Short mmCIF file of C-alpha atoms in Angstrom, two decimals:
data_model
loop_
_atom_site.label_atom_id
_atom_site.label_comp_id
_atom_site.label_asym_id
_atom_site.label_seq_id
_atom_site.Cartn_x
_atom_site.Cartn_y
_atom_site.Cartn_z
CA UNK A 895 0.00 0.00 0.00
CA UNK A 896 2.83 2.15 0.88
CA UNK A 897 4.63 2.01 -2.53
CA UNK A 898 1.36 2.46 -4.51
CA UNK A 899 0.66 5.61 -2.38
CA UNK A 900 4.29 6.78 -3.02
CA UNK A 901 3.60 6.16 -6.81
CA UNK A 902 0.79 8.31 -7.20
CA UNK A 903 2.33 11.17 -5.00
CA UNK A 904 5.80 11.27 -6.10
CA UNK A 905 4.00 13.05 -9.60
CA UNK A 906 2.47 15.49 -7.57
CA UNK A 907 6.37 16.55 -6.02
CA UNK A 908 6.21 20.68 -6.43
CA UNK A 909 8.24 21.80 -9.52
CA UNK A 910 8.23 25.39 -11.30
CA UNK A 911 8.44 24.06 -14.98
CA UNK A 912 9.37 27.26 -16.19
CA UNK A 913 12.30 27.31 -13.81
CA UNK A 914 13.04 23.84 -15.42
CA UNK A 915 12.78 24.92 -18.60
CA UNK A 916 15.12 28.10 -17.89
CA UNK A 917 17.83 26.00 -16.30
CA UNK A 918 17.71 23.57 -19.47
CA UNK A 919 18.21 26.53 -21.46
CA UNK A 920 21.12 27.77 -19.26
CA UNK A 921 22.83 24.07 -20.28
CA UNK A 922 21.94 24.07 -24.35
CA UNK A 923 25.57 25.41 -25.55
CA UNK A 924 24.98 23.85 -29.07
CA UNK A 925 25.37 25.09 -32.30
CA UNK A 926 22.18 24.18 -34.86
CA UNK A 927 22.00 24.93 -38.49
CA UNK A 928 18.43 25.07 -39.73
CA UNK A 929 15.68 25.88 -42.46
CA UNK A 930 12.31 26.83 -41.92
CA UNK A 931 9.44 25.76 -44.45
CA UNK A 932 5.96 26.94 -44.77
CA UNK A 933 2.90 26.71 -47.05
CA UNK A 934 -0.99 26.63 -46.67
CA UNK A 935 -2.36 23.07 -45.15
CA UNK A 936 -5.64 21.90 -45.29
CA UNK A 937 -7.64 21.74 -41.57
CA UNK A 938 -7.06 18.40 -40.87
CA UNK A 939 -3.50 19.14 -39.97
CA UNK A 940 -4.48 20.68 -36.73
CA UNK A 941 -6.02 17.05 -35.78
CA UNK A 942 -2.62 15.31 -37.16
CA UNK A 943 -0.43 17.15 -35.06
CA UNK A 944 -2.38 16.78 -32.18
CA UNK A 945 -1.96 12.98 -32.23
CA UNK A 946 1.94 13.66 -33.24
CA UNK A 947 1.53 12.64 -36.88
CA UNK A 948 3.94 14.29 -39.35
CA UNK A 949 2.17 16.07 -41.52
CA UNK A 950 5.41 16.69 -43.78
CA UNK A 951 5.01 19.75 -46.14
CA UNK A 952 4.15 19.60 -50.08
CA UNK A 953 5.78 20.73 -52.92
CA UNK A 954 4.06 23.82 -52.84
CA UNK A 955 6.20 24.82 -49.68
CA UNK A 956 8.26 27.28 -49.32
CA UNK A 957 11.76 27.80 -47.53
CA UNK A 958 11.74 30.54 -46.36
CA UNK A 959 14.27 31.28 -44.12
CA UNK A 960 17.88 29.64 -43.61
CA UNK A 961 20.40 30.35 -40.54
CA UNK A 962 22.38 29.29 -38.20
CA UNK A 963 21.99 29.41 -33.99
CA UNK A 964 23.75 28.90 -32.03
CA UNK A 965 24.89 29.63 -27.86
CA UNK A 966 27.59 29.47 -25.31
CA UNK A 967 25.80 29.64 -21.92
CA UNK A 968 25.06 33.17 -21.90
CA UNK A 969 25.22 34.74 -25.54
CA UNK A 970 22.80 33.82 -28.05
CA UNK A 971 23.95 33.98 -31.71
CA UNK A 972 21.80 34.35 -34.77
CA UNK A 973 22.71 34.46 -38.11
CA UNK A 974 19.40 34.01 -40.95
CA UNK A 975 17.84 35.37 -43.98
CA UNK A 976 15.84 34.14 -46.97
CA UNK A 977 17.11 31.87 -49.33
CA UNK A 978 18.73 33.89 -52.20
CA UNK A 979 16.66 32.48 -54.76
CA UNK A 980 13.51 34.21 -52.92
CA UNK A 981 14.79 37.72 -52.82
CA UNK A 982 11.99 39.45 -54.61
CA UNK A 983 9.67 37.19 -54.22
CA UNK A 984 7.86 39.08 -51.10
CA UNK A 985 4.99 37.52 -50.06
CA UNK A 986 1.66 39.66 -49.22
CA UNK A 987 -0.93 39.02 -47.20
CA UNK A 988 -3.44 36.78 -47.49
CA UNK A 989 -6.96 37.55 -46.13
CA UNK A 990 -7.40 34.38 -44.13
CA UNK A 991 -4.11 34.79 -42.37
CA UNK A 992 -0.37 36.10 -43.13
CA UNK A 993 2.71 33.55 -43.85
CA UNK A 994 4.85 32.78 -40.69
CA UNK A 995 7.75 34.70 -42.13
CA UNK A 996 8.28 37.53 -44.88
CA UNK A 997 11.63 37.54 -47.32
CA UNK A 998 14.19 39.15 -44.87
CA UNK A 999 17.63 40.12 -45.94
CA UNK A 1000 20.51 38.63 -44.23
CA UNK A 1001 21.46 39.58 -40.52
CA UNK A 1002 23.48 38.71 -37.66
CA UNK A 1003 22.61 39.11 -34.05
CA UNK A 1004 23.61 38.53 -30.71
CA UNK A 1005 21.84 38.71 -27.49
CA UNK A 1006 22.49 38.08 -23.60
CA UNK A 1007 18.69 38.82 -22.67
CA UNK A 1008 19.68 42.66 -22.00
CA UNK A 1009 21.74 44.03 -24.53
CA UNK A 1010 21.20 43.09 -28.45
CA UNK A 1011 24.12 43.73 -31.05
CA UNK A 1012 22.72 43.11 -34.54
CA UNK A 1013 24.17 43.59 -37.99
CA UNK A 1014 22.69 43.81 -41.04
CA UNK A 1015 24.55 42.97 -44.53
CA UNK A 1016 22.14 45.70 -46.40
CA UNK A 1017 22.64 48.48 -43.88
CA UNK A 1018 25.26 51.58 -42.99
CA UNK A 1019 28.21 48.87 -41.60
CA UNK A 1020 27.01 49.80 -38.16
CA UNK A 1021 26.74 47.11 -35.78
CA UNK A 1022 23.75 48.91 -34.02
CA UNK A 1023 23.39 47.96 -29.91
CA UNK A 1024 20.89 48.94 -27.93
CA UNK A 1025 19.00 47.82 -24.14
CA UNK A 1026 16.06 45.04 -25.08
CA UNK A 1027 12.97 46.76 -24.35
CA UNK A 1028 10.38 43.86 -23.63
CA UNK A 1029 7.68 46.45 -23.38
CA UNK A 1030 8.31 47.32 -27.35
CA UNK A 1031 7.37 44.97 -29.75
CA UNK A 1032 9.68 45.86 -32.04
CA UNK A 1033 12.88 45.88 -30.19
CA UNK A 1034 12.63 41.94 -29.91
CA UNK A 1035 15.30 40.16 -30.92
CA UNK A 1036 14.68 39.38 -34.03
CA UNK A 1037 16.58 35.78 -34.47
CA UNK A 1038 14.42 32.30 -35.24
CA UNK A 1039 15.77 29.10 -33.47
CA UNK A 1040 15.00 26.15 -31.63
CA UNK A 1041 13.67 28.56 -28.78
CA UNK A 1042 12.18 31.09 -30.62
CA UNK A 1043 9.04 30.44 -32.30
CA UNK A 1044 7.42 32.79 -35.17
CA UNK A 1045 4.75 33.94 -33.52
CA UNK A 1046 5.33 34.67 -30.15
CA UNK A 1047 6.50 37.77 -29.32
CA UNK A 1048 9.83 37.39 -27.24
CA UNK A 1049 11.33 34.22 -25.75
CA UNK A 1050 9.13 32.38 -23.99
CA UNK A 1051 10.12 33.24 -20.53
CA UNK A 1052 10.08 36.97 -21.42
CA UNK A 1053 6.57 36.35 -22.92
CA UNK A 1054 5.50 35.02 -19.77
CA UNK A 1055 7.14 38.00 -17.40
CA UNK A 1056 5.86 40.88 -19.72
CA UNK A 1057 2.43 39.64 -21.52
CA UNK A 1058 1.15 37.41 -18.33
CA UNK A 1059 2.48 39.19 -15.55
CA UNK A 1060 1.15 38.80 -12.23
CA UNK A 1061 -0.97 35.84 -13.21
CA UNK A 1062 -0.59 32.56 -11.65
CA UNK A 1063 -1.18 29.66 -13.60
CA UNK A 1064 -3.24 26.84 -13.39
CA UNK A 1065 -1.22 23.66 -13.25
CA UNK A 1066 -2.52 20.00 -14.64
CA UNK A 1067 -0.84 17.65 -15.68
CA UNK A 1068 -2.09 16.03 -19.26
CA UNK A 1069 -1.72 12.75 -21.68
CA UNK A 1070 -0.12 14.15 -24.69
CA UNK A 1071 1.24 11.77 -27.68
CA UNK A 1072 1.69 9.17 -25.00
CA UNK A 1073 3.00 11.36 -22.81
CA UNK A 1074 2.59 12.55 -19.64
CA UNK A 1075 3.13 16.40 -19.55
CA UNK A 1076 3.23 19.16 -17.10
CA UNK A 1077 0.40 21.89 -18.41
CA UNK A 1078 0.57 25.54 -17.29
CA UNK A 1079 -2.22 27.29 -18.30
CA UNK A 1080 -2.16 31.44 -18.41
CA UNK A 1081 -4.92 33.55 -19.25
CA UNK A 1082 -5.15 36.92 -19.48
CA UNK A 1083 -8.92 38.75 -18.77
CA UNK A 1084 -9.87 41.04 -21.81
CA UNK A 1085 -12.67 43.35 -22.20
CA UNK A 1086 -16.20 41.93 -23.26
CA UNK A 1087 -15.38 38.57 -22.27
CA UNK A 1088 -12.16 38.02 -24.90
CA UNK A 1089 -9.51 35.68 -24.09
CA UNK A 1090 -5.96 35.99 -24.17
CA UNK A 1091 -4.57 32.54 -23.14
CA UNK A 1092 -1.50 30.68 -23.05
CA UNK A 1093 -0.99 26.97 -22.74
CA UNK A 1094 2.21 25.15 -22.33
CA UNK A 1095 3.14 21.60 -22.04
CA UNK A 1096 6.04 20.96 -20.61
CA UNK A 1097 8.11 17.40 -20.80
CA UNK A 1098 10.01 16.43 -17.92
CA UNK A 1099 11.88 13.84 -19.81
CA UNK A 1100 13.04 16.01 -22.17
CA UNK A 1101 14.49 19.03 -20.05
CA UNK A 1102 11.03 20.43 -19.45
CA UNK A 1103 11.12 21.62 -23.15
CA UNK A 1104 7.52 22.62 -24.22
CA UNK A 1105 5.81 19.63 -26.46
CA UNK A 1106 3.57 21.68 -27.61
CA UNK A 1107 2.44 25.27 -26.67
CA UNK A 1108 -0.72 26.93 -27.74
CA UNK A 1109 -1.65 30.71 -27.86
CA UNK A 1110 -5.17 31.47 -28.26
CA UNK A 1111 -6.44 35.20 -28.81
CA UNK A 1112 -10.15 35.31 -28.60
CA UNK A 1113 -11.49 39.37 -29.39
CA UNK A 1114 -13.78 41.71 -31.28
CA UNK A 1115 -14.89 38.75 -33.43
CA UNK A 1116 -12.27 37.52 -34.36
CA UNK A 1117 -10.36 33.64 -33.21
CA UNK A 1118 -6.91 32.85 -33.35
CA UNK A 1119 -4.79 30.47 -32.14
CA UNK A 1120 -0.98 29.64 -33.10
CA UNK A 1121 0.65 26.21 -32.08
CA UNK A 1122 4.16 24.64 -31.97
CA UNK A 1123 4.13 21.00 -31.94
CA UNK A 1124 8.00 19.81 -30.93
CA UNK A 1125 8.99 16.26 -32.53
CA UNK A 1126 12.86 16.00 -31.99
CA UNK A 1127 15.54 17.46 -29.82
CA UNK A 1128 18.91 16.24 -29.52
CA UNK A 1129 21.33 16.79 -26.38
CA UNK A 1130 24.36 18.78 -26.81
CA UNK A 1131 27.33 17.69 -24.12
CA UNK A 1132 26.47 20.21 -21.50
CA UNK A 1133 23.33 18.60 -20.58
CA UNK A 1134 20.88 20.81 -22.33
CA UNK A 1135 18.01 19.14 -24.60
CA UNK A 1136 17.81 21.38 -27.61
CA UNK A 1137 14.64 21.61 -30.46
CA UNK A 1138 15.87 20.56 -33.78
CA UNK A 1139 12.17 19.87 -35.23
CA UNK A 1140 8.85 21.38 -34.94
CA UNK A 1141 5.94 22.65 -36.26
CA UNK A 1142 3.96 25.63 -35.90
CA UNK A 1143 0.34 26.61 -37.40
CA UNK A 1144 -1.70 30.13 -37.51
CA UNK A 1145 -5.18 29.80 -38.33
CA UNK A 1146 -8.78 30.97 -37.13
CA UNK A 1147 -11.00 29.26 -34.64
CA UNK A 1148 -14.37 27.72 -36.23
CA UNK A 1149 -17.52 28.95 -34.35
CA UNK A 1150 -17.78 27.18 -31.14
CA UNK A 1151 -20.99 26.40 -29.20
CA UNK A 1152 -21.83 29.93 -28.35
CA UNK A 1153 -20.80 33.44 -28.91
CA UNK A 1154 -19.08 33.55 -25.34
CA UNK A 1155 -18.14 29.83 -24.95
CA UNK A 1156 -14.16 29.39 -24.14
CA UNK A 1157 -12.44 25.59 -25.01
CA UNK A 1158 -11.45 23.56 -22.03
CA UNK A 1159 -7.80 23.99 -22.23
CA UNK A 1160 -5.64 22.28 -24.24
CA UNK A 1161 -8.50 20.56 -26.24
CA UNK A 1162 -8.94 20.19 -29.88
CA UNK A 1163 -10.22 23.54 -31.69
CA UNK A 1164 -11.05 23.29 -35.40
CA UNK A 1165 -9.84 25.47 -38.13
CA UNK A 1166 -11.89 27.68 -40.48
CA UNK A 1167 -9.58 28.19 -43.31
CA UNK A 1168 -6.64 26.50 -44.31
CA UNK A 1169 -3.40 26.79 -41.88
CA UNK A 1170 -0.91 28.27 -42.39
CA UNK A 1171 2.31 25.85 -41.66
CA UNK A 1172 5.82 26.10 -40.53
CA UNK A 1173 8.44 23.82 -40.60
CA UNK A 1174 11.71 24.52 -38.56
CA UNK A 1175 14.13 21.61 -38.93
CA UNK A 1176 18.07 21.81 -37.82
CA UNK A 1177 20.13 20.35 -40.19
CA UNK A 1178 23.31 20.39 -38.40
CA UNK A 1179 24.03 19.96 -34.88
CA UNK A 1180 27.28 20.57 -32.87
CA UNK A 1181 28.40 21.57 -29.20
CA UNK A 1182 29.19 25.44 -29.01
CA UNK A 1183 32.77 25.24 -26.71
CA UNK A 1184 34.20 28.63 -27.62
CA UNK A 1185 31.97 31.93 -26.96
CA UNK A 1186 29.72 33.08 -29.53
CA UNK A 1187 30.52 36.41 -31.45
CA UNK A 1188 29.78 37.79 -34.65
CA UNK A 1189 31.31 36.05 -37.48
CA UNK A 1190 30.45 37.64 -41.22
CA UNK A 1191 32.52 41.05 -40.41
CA UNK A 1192 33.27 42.09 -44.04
CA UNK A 1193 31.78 45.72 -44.36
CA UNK A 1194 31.48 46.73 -40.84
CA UNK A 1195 32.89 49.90 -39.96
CA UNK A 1196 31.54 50.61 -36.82
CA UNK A 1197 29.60 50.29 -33.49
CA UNK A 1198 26.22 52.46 -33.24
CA UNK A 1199 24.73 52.56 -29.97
CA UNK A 1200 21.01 53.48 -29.75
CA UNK A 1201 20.51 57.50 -29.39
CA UNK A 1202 24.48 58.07 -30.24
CA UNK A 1203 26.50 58.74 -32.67
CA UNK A 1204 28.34 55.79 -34.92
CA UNK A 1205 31.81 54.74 -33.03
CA UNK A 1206 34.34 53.79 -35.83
CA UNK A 1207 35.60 50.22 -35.70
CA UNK A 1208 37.37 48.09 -37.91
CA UNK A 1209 37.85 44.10 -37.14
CA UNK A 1210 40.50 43.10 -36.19
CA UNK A 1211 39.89 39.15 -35.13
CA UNK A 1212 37.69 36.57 -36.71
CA UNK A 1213 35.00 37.27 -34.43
CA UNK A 1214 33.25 40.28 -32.45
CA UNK A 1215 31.95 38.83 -29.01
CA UNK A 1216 29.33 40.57 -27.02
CA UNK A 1217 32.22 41.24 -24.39
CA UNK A 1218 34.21 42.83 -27.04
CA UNK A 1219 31.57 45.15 -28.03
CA UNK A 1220 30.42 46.19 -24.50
CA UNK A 1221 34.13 47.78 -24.13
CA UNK A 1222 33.57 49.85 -27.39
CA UNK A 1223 29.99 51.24 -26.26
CA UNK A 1224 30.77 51.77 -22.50
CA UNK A 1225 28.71 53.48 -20.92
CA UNK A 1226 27.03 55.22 -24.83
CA UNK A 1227 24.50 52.79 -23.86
CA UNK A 1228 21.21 53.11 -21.89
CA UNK A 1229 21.04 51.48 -18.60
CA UNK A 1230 19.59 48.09 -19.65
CA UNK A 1231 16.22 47.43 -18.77
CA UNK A 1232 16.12 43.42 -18.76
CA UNK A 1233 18.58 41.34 -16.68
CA UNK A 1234 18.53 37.56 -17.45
CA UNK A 1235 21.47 36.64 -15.66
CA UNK A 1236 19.60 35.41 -12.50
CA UNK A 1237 17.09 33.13 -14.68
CA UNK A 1238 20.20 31.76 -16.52
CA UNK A 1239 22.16 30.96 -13.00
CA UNK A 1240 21.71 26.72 -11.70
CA UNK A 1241 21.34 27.09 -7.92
CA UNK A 1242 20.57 24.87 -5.52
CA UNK A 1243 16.52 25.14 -6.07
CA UNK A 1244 16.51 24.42 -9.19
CA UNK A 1245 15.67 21.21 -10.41
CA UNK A 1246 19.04 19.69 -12.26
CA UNK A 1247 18.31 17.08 -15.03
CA UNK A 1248 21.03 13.42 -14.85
CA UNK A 1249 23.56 14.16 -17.64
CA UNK A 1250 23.72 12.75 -21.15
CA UNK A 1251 23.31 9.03 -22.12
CA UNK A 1252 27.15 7.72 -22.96
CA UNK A 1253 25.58 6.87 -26.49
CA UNK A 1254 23.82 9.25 -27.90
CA UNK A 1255 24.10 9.56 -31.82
CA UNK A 1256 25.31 13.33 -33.46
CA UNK A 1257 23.10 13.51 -35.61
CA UNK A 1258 20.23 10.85 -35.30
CA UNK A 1259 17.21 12.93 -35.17
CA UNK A 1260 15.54 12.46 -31.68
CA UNK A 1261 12.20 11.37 -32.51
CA UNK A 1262 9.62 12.24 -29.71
CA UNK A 1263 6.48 10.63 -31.58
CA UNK A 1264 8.67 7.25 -32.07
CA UNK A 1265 8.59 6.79 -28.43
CA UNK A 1266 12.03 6.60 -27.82
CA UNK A 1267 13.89 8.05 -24.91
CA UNK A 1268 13.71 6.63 -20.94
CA UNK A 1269 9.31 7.86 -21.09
CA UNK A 1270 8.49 4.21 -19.23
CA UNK A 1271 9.12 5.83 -15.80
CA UNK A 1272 6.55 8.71 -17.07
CA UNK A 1273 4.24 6.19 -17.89
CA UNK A 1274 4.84 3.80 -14.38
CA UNK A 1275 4.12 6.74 -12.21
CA UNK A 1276 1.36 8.59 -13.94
CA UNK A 1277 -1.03 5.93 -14.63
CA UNK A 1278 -1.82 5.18 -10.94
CA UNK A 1279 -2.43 9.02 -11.00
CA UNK A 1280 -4.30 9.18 -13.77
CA UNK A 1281 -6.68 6.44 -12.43
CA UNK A 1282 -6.54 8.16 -8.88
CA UNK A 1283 -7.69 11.21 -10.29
CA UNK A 1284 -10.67 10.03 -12.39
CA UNK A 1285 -11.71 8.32 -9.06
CA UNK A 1286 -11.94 11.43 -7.47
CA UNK A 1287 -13.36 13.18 -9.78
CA UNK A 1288 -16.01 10.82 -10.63
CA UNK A 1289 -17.00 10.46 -6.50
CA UNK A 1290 -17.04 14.49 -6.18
CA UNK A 1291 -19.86 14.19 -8.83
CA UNK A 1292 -21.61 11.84 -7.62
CA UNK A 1293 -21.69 13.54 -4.34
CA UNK A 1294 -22.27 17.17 -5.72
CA UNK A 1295 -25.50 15.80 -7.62
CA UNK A 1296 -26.67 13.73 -4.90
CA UNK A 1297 -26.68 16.50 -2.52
CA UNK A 1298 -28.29 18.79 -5.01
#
């Protein structure tokens, strides 16, 4: 009796996923070389990826964006554009609902969650720097990755300090894909009975990285929600599990029941119109050993900070680090408004993952949906919870309509 009461508590131990997820993040010091893909799907592919089907993308795809990502523990590094065969080719928008990404021309970034250095091959040769301003749209850091989805606004932690501030989540846990995730549900009140909500699933056997996360945006008529669906991840030497495949669809919400009814979370919503579909999938993966830095330094000529005037530079090394260009702006720069540092720091509260299995391929893409990975433990202690909670439930209805 004592062991089956142990197996259906030890679930319920207290954990902060996003914590989790943070100190994963702290340990991915990889290097990933990607594309991203999208093109209009029908409906059904909302149902497909719910049950972790690959939908795969037609011929009618597009790649749309190329780049590499890539960080050292504190420095994030992006470097991405459009393929150069799509230069020109800029998409508009469709009524239904806009592409994931526009043609971009070719930039480097970097970014240590307070200060962001970015340099773009079509500009002035400035490398311009300036404070991250969460509270401004568009000073995000601009830079796709295996963290950084298309449609959310920041990172996801930064999402979750700015946009859903103050709001405690409700915490399930649910049966996704055969697997048994922690759910964090945020919503956000609007006016007339909207709804701004946020739902993530995090996977404890994969570094608390998200399985899927939903955003659902529910105002003035209108119903959208935007989903990523994560299907491999490989781990990088440091510990850290790292997203090399997902997708993510954009589309609008068919009518539900009522004009004010709200979906239970994390069910199954139907789509309207077709979907529009992303596709990010690394095709490289390394460990990152050596700090990040810029690399593609033909044509600059300088350092811009924000509000000041251009400080001539010329390189002189095969890199510029974020260090490197701190000492050049001094003190030219704002004081920064976002410091990461203390969500990036391991201490002794957070939860810390067991290390990486002694064979682990380089480049044998981690399938999630194939089941593989050490998910039987998942499945020995959440079953007797599972079957302890529907007895609950079930007797707390029973009694609530008896006593009615």
């Amino acid at each position: 009796m004592s062991v089956l009461l142990a197996l259906i508590l030890l679930p319920l131990a207290p954990t902060d996923p996003l914590a989790a997820y943070e100190a994963n993040f702290a340990r991915a010091k990889a290097s990933v070389r990607y594309s991203h893909r999208t093109t209009l799907a029908s409906p059904d592919v909302i149902r497909m990826l719910s049950r972790g089907d690959d939908p795969g993308l037609d011929a009618t795809s597009t790649e749309d964006l190329i780049g590499e990502w890539a960080f050292d523990g504190v420095v994030e590094h992006g470097d991405f554009g459009s393929p150069n065969d799509s230069f020109g080719r800029t998409r508009s928008k469709r009524a239904s609902r806009p592409y994931v990404f526009f043609d971009v021309s070719r930039s480097e970034n970097l970014c240590d969650g307070s200060i962001v250095a970015n340099f773009n091959w079509s500009g002035n040769g400035n490398v311009e720097v300036r404070s991250l301003d969460y509270s401004n749209y568009r000073h995000r850091p601009r830079s796709p990755g295996p963290f950084q989805w298309s449609w959310l606004e920041f990172t996801l932690p930064a999402t979750l300090r700015d946009r859903y501030s103050g709001i405690e989540p409700e915490r399930l846990r649910h049966l996704h894909c055969g697997r048994l995730l922690d759910a964090e549900i945020y919503e956000k009140p609007l006016k007339d009975g909207g709804l701004d909500r946020l739902e993530i699933l995090y996977d404890p056997s994969a570094g608390f990285l998200p399985g899927m996360v939903r955003s659902l945006y529910f105002a003035e008529g209108e119903r959208w929600a935007a989903e990523m669906h994560l299907f491999r991840y490989q781990v990088c030497s440091s510990g850290g599990f790292v997203p090399t495949e997902y997708y993510e669809a954009q589309y609008s919400v068919a009518d539900l029941s009522s004009k004010d009814a709200r979906p239970d979370p994390v069910s199954l919503l139907e789509p309207s119109a077709p979907v529009s579909l992303g596709h990010f999938r690394a095709s490289e993966f390394r460990d990152q050993t050596e700090p990040v830095g810029l690399k593609r330094l033909e044509g600059v000529s300088g350092v811009a900070p924000l509000g000041s005037p251009a400080i001539p530079f010329q390189p002189d090394g095969h890199t510029l680090t974020m260090a490197r260009i701190k000492a050049i702006v001094g003190d030219r720069l704002d004081p920064m408004r976002v410091d990461r540092s203390a969500a990036l720091s391991t201490t002794s509260d957070t939860p810390q993952f067991g290390g990486v299995p002694e064979e682990f391929p380089s480049w044998e893409a981690y399938s999630i949906k194939s089941g593989k990975g050490a998910n039987w433990p998942i499945y020995l202690l959440g079953t007797p919870l599972l079957i302890y909670m529907v007895i609950v439930v079930e007797r707390r209805w029973k009694e609530r309509n008896h006593h009615k």
